Amino acid sequence: MVALQQAGVVDLGDLPAGPSPGATPSDASEGRAQEQLEELRIEDEAEPAEYDRALFPHWDHGVEDNCTSRQVVLERDGEDVEVDDDCQPVSGRWDSRYDDEVLTDAQEIDIDHMVPLKEGWRSGAHAWTTEERRGFANDLDSSQLWAVSASSNRSKGDSDPSDWMPPSEKVHCDYVASWIEVKHTWDLTVDPDEEQALREVLEAC
């Protein structure tokens, strides 16, 4: 059963504590990742109806004080972040763990979907309702949303770990643990090449 993570009005006090510098955005751990990997279903990727990003409504308003989920992640994952009356960060510092870039302009930051929306679509989300896809695209409870440099996020695209890993090798263990956690949380499948890549990284952790 898909774990519904409906996007709605949420008190920021109920959200997971923001990561300290250099920490993963969630409690994903390598030990737990190994257990979760064994529980994932291995299937070839589906080729459903044509993917459309609009099928995953994202950056919802209404998380708190009409902030978007993007704005919440920017404040959660940065240091010394100050926001204006519209929740938009006006100053702060962000460490992009994918490529070790240090950024001080929120406009240079993308919020990466750990499991890209198109990857989710091919792995089972094509069968979900719009509200389920909305929850997946705005998931603040798992490792799904990472504040990273725009260049690293766009380099990744919709690739899974068999085709792309972050340039910074020191984040690889956290990256695959987080990928597995999100797939497990949302009951998404992994394809054979993806599963092998995840397993190989975990074995080296």
PDB file of C-alpha atoms in Angstrom:
ATOM      1  CA  MET A   1       0.000   0.000   0.000  1.00  0.00           C
ATOM      2  CA  VAL A   2       1.375   3.404  -0.925  1.00  0.00           C
ATOM      3  CA  ALA A   3       2.282   5.422   2.135  1.00  0.00           C
ATOM      4  CA  LEU A   4       0.122   8.500   1.720  1.00  0.00           C
ATOM      5  CA  GLN A   5       1.930  11.671   2.697  1.00  0.00           C
ATOM      6  CA  GLN A   6      -0.772  14.167   1.891  1.00  0.00           C
ATOM      7  CA  ALA A   7       0.410  17.721   1.454  1.00  0.00           C
ATOM      8  CA  GLY A   8      -1.672  19.979   3.628  1.00  0.00           C
ATOM      9  CA  VAL A   9      -1.439  22.380   6.503  1.00  0.00           C
ATOM     10  CA  VAL A  10       1.402  21.219   8.706  1.00  0.00           C
ATOM     11  CA  ASP A  11       2.866  22.842  11.786  1.00  0.00           C
ATOM     12  CA  LEU A  12       6.586  23.302  11.252  1.00  0.00           C
ATOM     13  CA  GLY A  13       7.013  22.123  14.823  1.00  0.00           C
ATOM     14  CA  ASP A  14       5.838  18.709  13.669  1.00  0.00           C
ATOM     15  CA  LEU A  15       8.439  18.438  10.903  1.00  0.00           C
ATOM     16  CA  PRO A  16      11.731  16.621  11.359  1.00  0.00           C
ATOM     17  CA  ALA A  17      14.461  18.814  12.735  1.00  0.00           C
ATOM     18  CA  GLY A  18      16.567  20.406  10.038  1.00  0.00           C
ATOM     19  CA  PRO A  19      19.918  18.838   9.358  1.00  0.00           C
ATOM     20  CA  SER A  20      23.084  20.162  10.863  1.00  0.00           C
ATOM     21  CA  PRO A  21      25.767  21.122   8.336  1.00  0.00           C
ATOM     22  CA  GLY A  22      26.962  17.982   6.581  1.00  0.00           C
ATOM     23  CA  ALA A  23      24.081  15.842   7.849  1.00  0.00           C
ATOM     24  CA  THR A  24      21.646  13.940   5.694  1.00  0.00           C
ATOM     25  CA  PRO A  25      18.155  15.496   5.443  1.00  0.00           C
ATOM     26  CA  SER A  26      16.630  12.503   7.222  1.00  0.00           C
ATOM     27  CA  ASP A  27      17.392   9.658   9.565  1.00  0.00           C
ATOM     28  CA  ALA A  28      18.200   7.292   6.698  1.00  0.00           C
ATOM     29  CA  SER A  29      20.993   4.953   7.801  1.00  0.00           C
ATOM     30  CA  GLU A  30      23.088   2.442   5.917  1.00  0.00           C
ATOM     31  CA  GLY A  31      22.113  -0.430   8.228  1.00  0.00           C
ATOM     32  CA  ARG A  32      18.430   0.231   7.807  1.00  0.00           C
ATOM     33  CA  ALA A  33      18.956   0.784   4.079  1.00  0.00           C
ATOM     34  CA  GLN A  34      20.276  -2.750   3.677  1.00  0.00           C
ATOM     35  CA  GLU A  35      17.128  -4.148   5.296  1.00  0.00           C
ATOM     36  CA  GLN A  36      14.880  -1.930   3.195  1.00  0.00           C
ATOM     37  CA  LEU A  37      16.704  -2.836  -0.010  1.00  0.00           C
ATOM     38  CA  GLU A  38      15.932  -6.514   0.594  1.00  0.00           C
ATOM     39  CA  GLU A  39      12.247  -5.626   0.880  1.00  0.00           C
ATOM     40  CA  LEU A  40      12.014  -3.687  -2.386  1.00  0.00           C
ATOM     41  CA  ARG A  41      10.407  -5.386  -5.376  1.00  0.00           C
ATOM     42  CA  ILE A  42      12.730  -5.777  -8.360  1.00  0.00           C
ATOM     43  CA  GLU A  43      10.905  -5.204 -11.630  1.00  0.00           C
ATOM     44  CA  ASP A  44      11.704  -3.781 -15.034  1.00  0.00           C
ATOM     45  CA  GLU A  45      10.609  -0.178 -15.284  1.00  0.00           C
ATOM     46  CA  ALA A  46       7.087   0.305 -16.546  1.00  0.00           C
ATOM     47  CA  GLU A  47       6.354   2.110 -19.791  1.00  0.00           C
ATOM     48  CA  PRO A  48       2.998   3.660 -18.900  1.00  0.00           C
ATOM     49  CA  ALA A  49       1.194   6.570 -20.508  1.00  0.00           C
ATOM     50  CA  GLU A  50       3.306   9.599 -21.308  1.00  0.00           C
ATOM     51  CA  TYR A  51       4.822  11.273 -18.255  1.00  0.00           C
ATOM     52  CA  ASP A  52       3.856  14.852 -17.455  1.00  0.00           C
ATOM     53  CA  ARG A  53       5.463  16.704 -14.553  1.00  0.00           C
ATOM     54  CA  ALA A  54       2.145  18.475 -13.970  1.00  0.00           C
ATOM     55  CA  LEU A  55       0.763  15.150 -12.742  1.00  0.00           C
ATOM     56  CA  PHE A  56       2.875  15.708  -9.607  1.00  0.00           C
ATOM     57  CA  PRO A  57       1.699  19.038  -8.146  1.00  0.00           C
ATOM     58  CA  HIS A  58       4.720  20.347  -6.270  1.00  0.00           C
ATOM     59  CA  TRP A  59       5.954  23.252  -4.177  1.00  0.00           C
ATOM     60  CA  ASP A  60       2.572  23.446  -2.520  1.00  0.00           C
ATOM     61  CA  HIS A  61       1.614  26.465  -0.478  1.00  0.00           C
ATOM     62  CA  GLY A  62       0.068  26.059   2.936  1.00  0.00           C
ATOM     63  CA  VAL A  63       2.789  24.185   4.811  1.00  0.00           C
ATOM     64  CA  GLU A  64       2.873  27.070   7.279  1.00  0.00           C
ATOM     65  CA  ASP A  65       1.898  30.704   6.846  1.00  0.00           C
ATOM     66  CA  ASN A  66       1.412  30.005   3.145  1.00  0.00           C
ATOM     67  CA  CYS A  67       5.046  28.920   2.677  1.00  0.00           C
ATOM     68  CA  THR A  68       5.778  26.489  -0.136  1.00  0.00           C
ATOM     69  CA  SER A  69       7.469  23.167   0.484  1.00  0.00           C
ATOM     70  CA  ARG A  70      10.481  24.534  -1.440  1.00  0.00           C
ATOM     71  CA  GLN A  71      10.731  27.454   0.960  1.00  0.00           C
ATOM     72  CA  VAL A  72      10.439  25.157   3.958  1.00  0.00           C
ATOM     73  CA  VAL A  73      13.349  23.028   2.702  1.00  0.00           C
ATOM     74  CA  LEU A  74      15.482  26.100   2.023  1.00  0.00           C
ATOM     75  CA  GLU A  75      14.981  27.258   5.601  1.00  0.00           C
ATOM     76  CA  ARG A  76      15.355  23.755   7.040  1.00  0.00           C
ATOM     77  CA  ASP A  77      18.562  22.849   5.237  1.00  0.00           C
ATOM     78  CA  GLY A  78      20.415  26.159   5.395  1.00  0.00           C
ATOM     79  CA  GLU A  79      22.404  27.982   8.049  1.00  0.00           C
ATOM     80  CA  ASP A  80      21.486  31.418   9.392  1.00  0.00           C
ATOM     81  CA  VAL A  81      18.568  31.644   6.982  1.00  0.00           C
ATOM     82  CA  GLU A  82      16.456  34.787   7.127  1.00  0.00           C
ATOM     83  CA  VAL A  83      13.154  34.954   5.268  1.00  0.00           C
ATOM     84  CA  ASP A  84      10.883  37.794   4.222  1.00  0.00           C
ATOM     85  CA  ASP A  85       7.164  38.118   4.874  1.00  0.00           C
ATOM     86  CA  ASP A  86       6.481  35.834   1.896  1.00  0.00           C
ATOM     87  CA  CYS A  87       8.680  33.031   3.306  1.00  0.00           C
ATOM     88  CA  GLN A  88      11.349  33.629   0.667  1.00  0.00           C
ATOM     89  CA  PRO A  89      14.920  33.361   1.992  1.00  0.00           C
ATOM     90  CA  VAL A  90      16.764  36.668   1.655  1.00  0.00           C
ATOM     91  CA  SER A  91      20.032  35.526   3.190  1.00  0.00           C
ATOM     92  CA  GLY A  92      21.698  32.362   4.417  1.00  0.00           C
ATOM     93  CA  ARG A  93      24.233  29.704   3.539  1.00  0.00           C
ATOM     94  CA  TRP A  94      23.625  26.322   1.953  1.00  0.00           C
ATOM     95  CA  ASP A  95      26.067  23.443   1.573  1.00  0.00           C
ATOM     96  CA  SER A  96      25.285  21.429  -1.555  1.00  0.00           C
ATOM     97  CA  ARG A  97      26.288  17.919  -0.554  1.00  0.00           C
ATOM     98  CA  TYR A  98      26.189  16.570  -4.096  1.00  0.00           C
ATOM     99  CA  ASP A  99      29.172  18.645  -5.219  1.00  0.00           C
ATOM    100  CA  ASP A 100      30.498  20.382  -2.058  1.00  0.00           C
ATOM    101  CA  GLU A 101      29.480  23.799  -3.350  1.00  0.00           C
ATOM    102  CA  VAL A 102      28.759  26.519  -0.779  1.00  0.00           C
ATOM    103  CA  LEU A 103      25.944  28.821  -1.875  1.00  0.00           C
ATOM    104  CA  THR A 104      24.667  32.077  -0.413  1.00  0.00           C
ATOM    105  CA  ASP A 105      21.978  32.903  -2.982  1.00  0.00           C
ATOM    106  CA  ALA A 106      18.749  30.916  -2.766  1.00  0.00           C
ATOM    107  CA  GLN A 107      18.207  31.474  -6.487  1.00  0.00           C
ATOM    108  CA  GLU A 108      21.200  29.234  -7.188  1.00  0.00           C
ATOM    109  CA  ILE A 109      19.644  26.337  -5.286  1.00  0.00           C
ATOM    110  CA  ASP A 110      17.352  23.618  -6.585  1.00  0.00           C
ATOM    111  CA  ILE A 111      15.289  21.395  -4.341  1.00  0.00           C
ATOM    112  CA  ASP A 112      16.116  17.957  -5.665  1.00  0.00           C
ATOM    113  CA  HIS A 113      13.628  15.132  -5.514  1.00  0.00           C
ATOM    114  CA  MET A 114      15.876  12.322  -4.306  1.00  0.00           C
ATOM    115  CA  VAL A 115      13.766   9.912  -6.360  1.00  0.00           C
ATOM    116  CA  PRO A 116      12.939  12.065  -9.394  1.00  0.00           C
ATOM    117  CA  LEU A 117       9.288  12.461 -10.259  1.00  0.00           C
ATOM    118  CA  LYS A 118       9.740  10.754 -13.631  1.00  0.00           C
ATOM    119  CA  GLU A 119      11.601   7.877 -11.958  1.00  0.00           C
ATOM    120  CA  GLY A 120       8.713   7.575  -9.515  1.00  0.00           C
ATOM    121  CA  TRP A 121       6.281   7.515 -12.443  1.00  0.00           C
ATOM    122  CA  ARG A 122       8.146   4.615 -14.051  1.00  0.00           C
ATOM    123  CA  SER A 123       8.410   2.785 -10.721  1.00  0.00           C
ATOM    124  CA  GLY A 124       4.748   2.745  -9.782  1.00  0.00           C
ATOM    125  CA  ALA A 125       3.487   6.313  -9.346  1.00  0.00           C
ATOM    126  CA  HIS A 126       1.703   6.151 -12.714  1.00  0.00           C
ATOM    127  CA  ALA A 127      -0.950   4.111 -10.903  1.00  0.00           C
ATOM    128  CA  TRP A 128      -1.427   6.604  -8.072  1.00  0.00           C
ATOM    129  CA  THR A 129      -4.037   9.284  -7.599  1.00  0.00           C
ATOM    130  CA  THR A 130      -3.085  12.919  -8.075  1.00  0.00           C
ATOM    131  CA  GLU A 131      -3.176  13.435  -4.317  1.00  0.00           C
ATOM    132  CA  GLU A 132      -0.754  10.569  -3.774  1.00  0.00           C
ATOM    133  CA  ARG A 133       1.582  12.065  -6.355  1.00  0.00           C
ATOM    134  CA  ARG A 134       1.216  15.451  -4.667  1.00  0.00           C
ATOM    135  CA  GLY A 135       2.281  13.914  -1.369  1.00  0.00           C
ATOM    136  CA  PHE A 136       5.314  12.301  -3.002  1.00  0.00           C
ATOM    137  CA  ALA A 137       6.386  15.538  -4.680  1.00  0.00           C
ATOM    138  CA  ASN A 138       6.138  17.534  -1.436  1.00  0.00           C
ATOM    139  CA  ASP A 139       7.310  14.863   1.025  1.00  0.00           C
ATOM    140  CA  LEU A 140       8.934  16.608   3.986  1.00  0.00           C
ATOM    141  CA  ASP A 141       8.957  13.512   6.195  1.00  0.00           C
ATOM    142  CA  SER A 142      11.470  11.307   4.381  1.00  0.00           C
ATOM    143  CA  SER A 143      14.741  11.985   2.542  1.00  0.00           C
ATOM    144  CA  GLN A 144      12.928  12.981  -0.636  1.00  0.00           C
ATOM    145  CA  LEU A 145      13.814  16.698  -0.727  1.00  0.00           C
ATOM    146  CA  TRP A 146      17.423  17.982  -0.737  1.00  0.00           C
ATOM    147  CA  ALA A 147      18.665  21.551  -1.181  1.00  0.00           C
ATOM    148  CA  VAL A 148      21.521  21.299  -3.712  1.00  0.00           C
ATOM    149  CA  SER A 149      23.211  23.369  -6.383  1.00  0.00           C
ATOM    150  CA  ALA A 150      21.134  23.860  -9.504  1.00  0.00           C
ATOM    151  CA  SER A 151      23.975  22.534 -11.648  1.00  0.00           C
ATOM    152  CA  SER A 152      24.195  19.222  -9.782  1.00  0.00           C
ATOM    153  CA  ASN A 153      20.442  18.719  -9.807  1.00  0.00           C
ATOM    154  CA  ARG A 154      20.228  19.335 -13.533  1.00  0.00           C
ATOM    155  CA  SER A 155      23.146  17.020 -14.168  1.00  0.00           C
ATOM    156  CA  LYS A 156      21.216  14.283 -12.362  1.00  0.00           C
ATOM    157  CA  GLY A 157      17.982  14.823 -14.273  1.00  0.00           C
ATOM    158  CA  ASP A 158      15.724  11.785 -13.873  1.00  0.00           C
ATOM    159  CA  SER A 159      18.605   9.298 -13.553  1.00  0.00           C
ATOM    160  CA  ASP A 160      18.705   6.497 -11.015  1.00  0.00           C
ATOM    161  CA  PRO A 161      21.959   5.476  -9.240  1.00  0.00           C
ATOM    162  CA  SER A 162      22.925   3.079 -12.021  1.00  0.00           C
ATOM    163  CA  ASP A 163      23.328   6.098 -14.322  1.00  0.00           C
ATOM    164  CA  TRP A 164      24.255   8.966 -11.995  1.00  0.00           C
ATOM    165  CA  MET A 165      25.805   9.488  -8.591  1.00  0.00           C
ATOM    166  CA  PRO A 166      26.783  12.777  -6.941  1.00  0.00           C
ATOM    167  CA  PRO A 167      30.244  14.059  -7.905  1.00  0.00           C
ATOM    168  CA  SER A 168      31.183  14.152  -4.218  1.00  0.00           C
ATOM    169  CA  GLU A 169      31.983  10.562  -3.258  1.00  0.00           C
ATOM    170  CA  LYS A 170      31.700  11.273   0.459  1.00  0.00           C
ATOM    171  CA  VAL A 171      27.918  11.595   0.152  1.00  0.00           C
ATOM    172  CA  HIS A 172      27.432   8.329  -1.765  1.00  0.00           C
ATOM    173  CA  CYS A 173      26.495   6.218   1.256  1.00  0.00           C
ATOM    174  CA  ASP A 174      23.928   8.747   2.478  1.00  0.00           C
ATOM    175  CA  TYR A 175      22.665   9.193  -1.066  1.00  0.00           C
ATOM    176  CA  VAL A 176      21.855   5.540  -1.682  1.00  0.00           C
ATOM    177  CA  ALA A 177      20.472   5.109   1.851  1.00  0.00           C
ATOM    178  CA  SER A 178      18.135   8.025   1.205  1.00  0.00           C
ATOM    179  CA  TRP A 179      17.163   6.732  -2.254  1.00  0.00           C
ATOM    180  CA  ILE A 180      16.279   3.353  -0.779  1.00  0.00           C
ATOM    181  CA  GLU A 181      14.343   4.935   2.086  1.00  0.00           C
ATOM    182  CA  VAL A 182      12.175   6.958  -0.292  1.00  0.00           C
ATOM    183  CA  LYS A 183      11.511   3.986  -2.575  1.00  0.00           C
ATOM    184  CA  HIS A 184      10.632   1.860   0.456  1.00  0.00           C
ATOM    185  CA  THR A 185       8.404   4.516   2.030  1.00  0.00           C
ATOM    186  CA  TRP A 186       6.419   4.940  -1.159  1.00  0.00           C
ATOM    187  CA  ASP A 187       6.379   1.251  -2.165  1.00  0.00           C
ATOM    188  CA  LEU A 188       8.141   1.922  -5.461  1.00  0.00           C
ATOM    189  CA  THR A 189       9.981  -0.756  -7.415  1.00  0.00           C
ATOM    190  CA  VAL A 190      13.645  -0.879  -8.407  1.00  0.00           C
ATOM    191  CA  ASP A 191      14.880  -2.190 -11.735  1.00  0.00           C
ATOM    192  CA  PRO A 192      17.696  -4.782 -11.860  1.00  0.00           C
ATOM    193  CA  ASP A 193      20.485  -2.343 -12.803  1.00  0.00           C
ATOM    194  CA  GLU A 194      19.345   0.119 -10.164  1.00  0.00           C
ATOM    195  CA  GLU A 195      19.224  -2.569  -7.476  1.00  0.00           C
ATOM    196  CA  GLN A 196      22.728  -3.744  -8.352  1.00  0.00           C
ATOM    197  CA  ALA A 197      24.114  -0.203  -8.208  1.00  0.00           C
ATOM    198  CA  LEU A 198      22.502   0.416  -4.820  1.00  0.00           C
ATOM    199  CA  ARG A 199      23.836  -2.852  -3.450  1.00  0.00           C
ATOM    200  CA  GLU A 200      27.377  -2.189  -4.683  1.00  0.00           C
ATOM    201  CA  VAL A 201      27.515   1.219  -3.021  1.00  0.00           C
ATOM    202  CA  LEU A 202      26.105  -0.111   0.253  1.00  0.00           C
ATOM    203  CA  GLU A 203      28.654  -2.919   0.309  1.00  0.00           C
ATOM    204  CA  ALA A 204      31.429  -0.325   0.161  1.00  0.00           C
ATOM    205  CA  CYS A 205      29.979   1.798   2.963  1.00  0.00           C
TER     206      CYS A 205
END
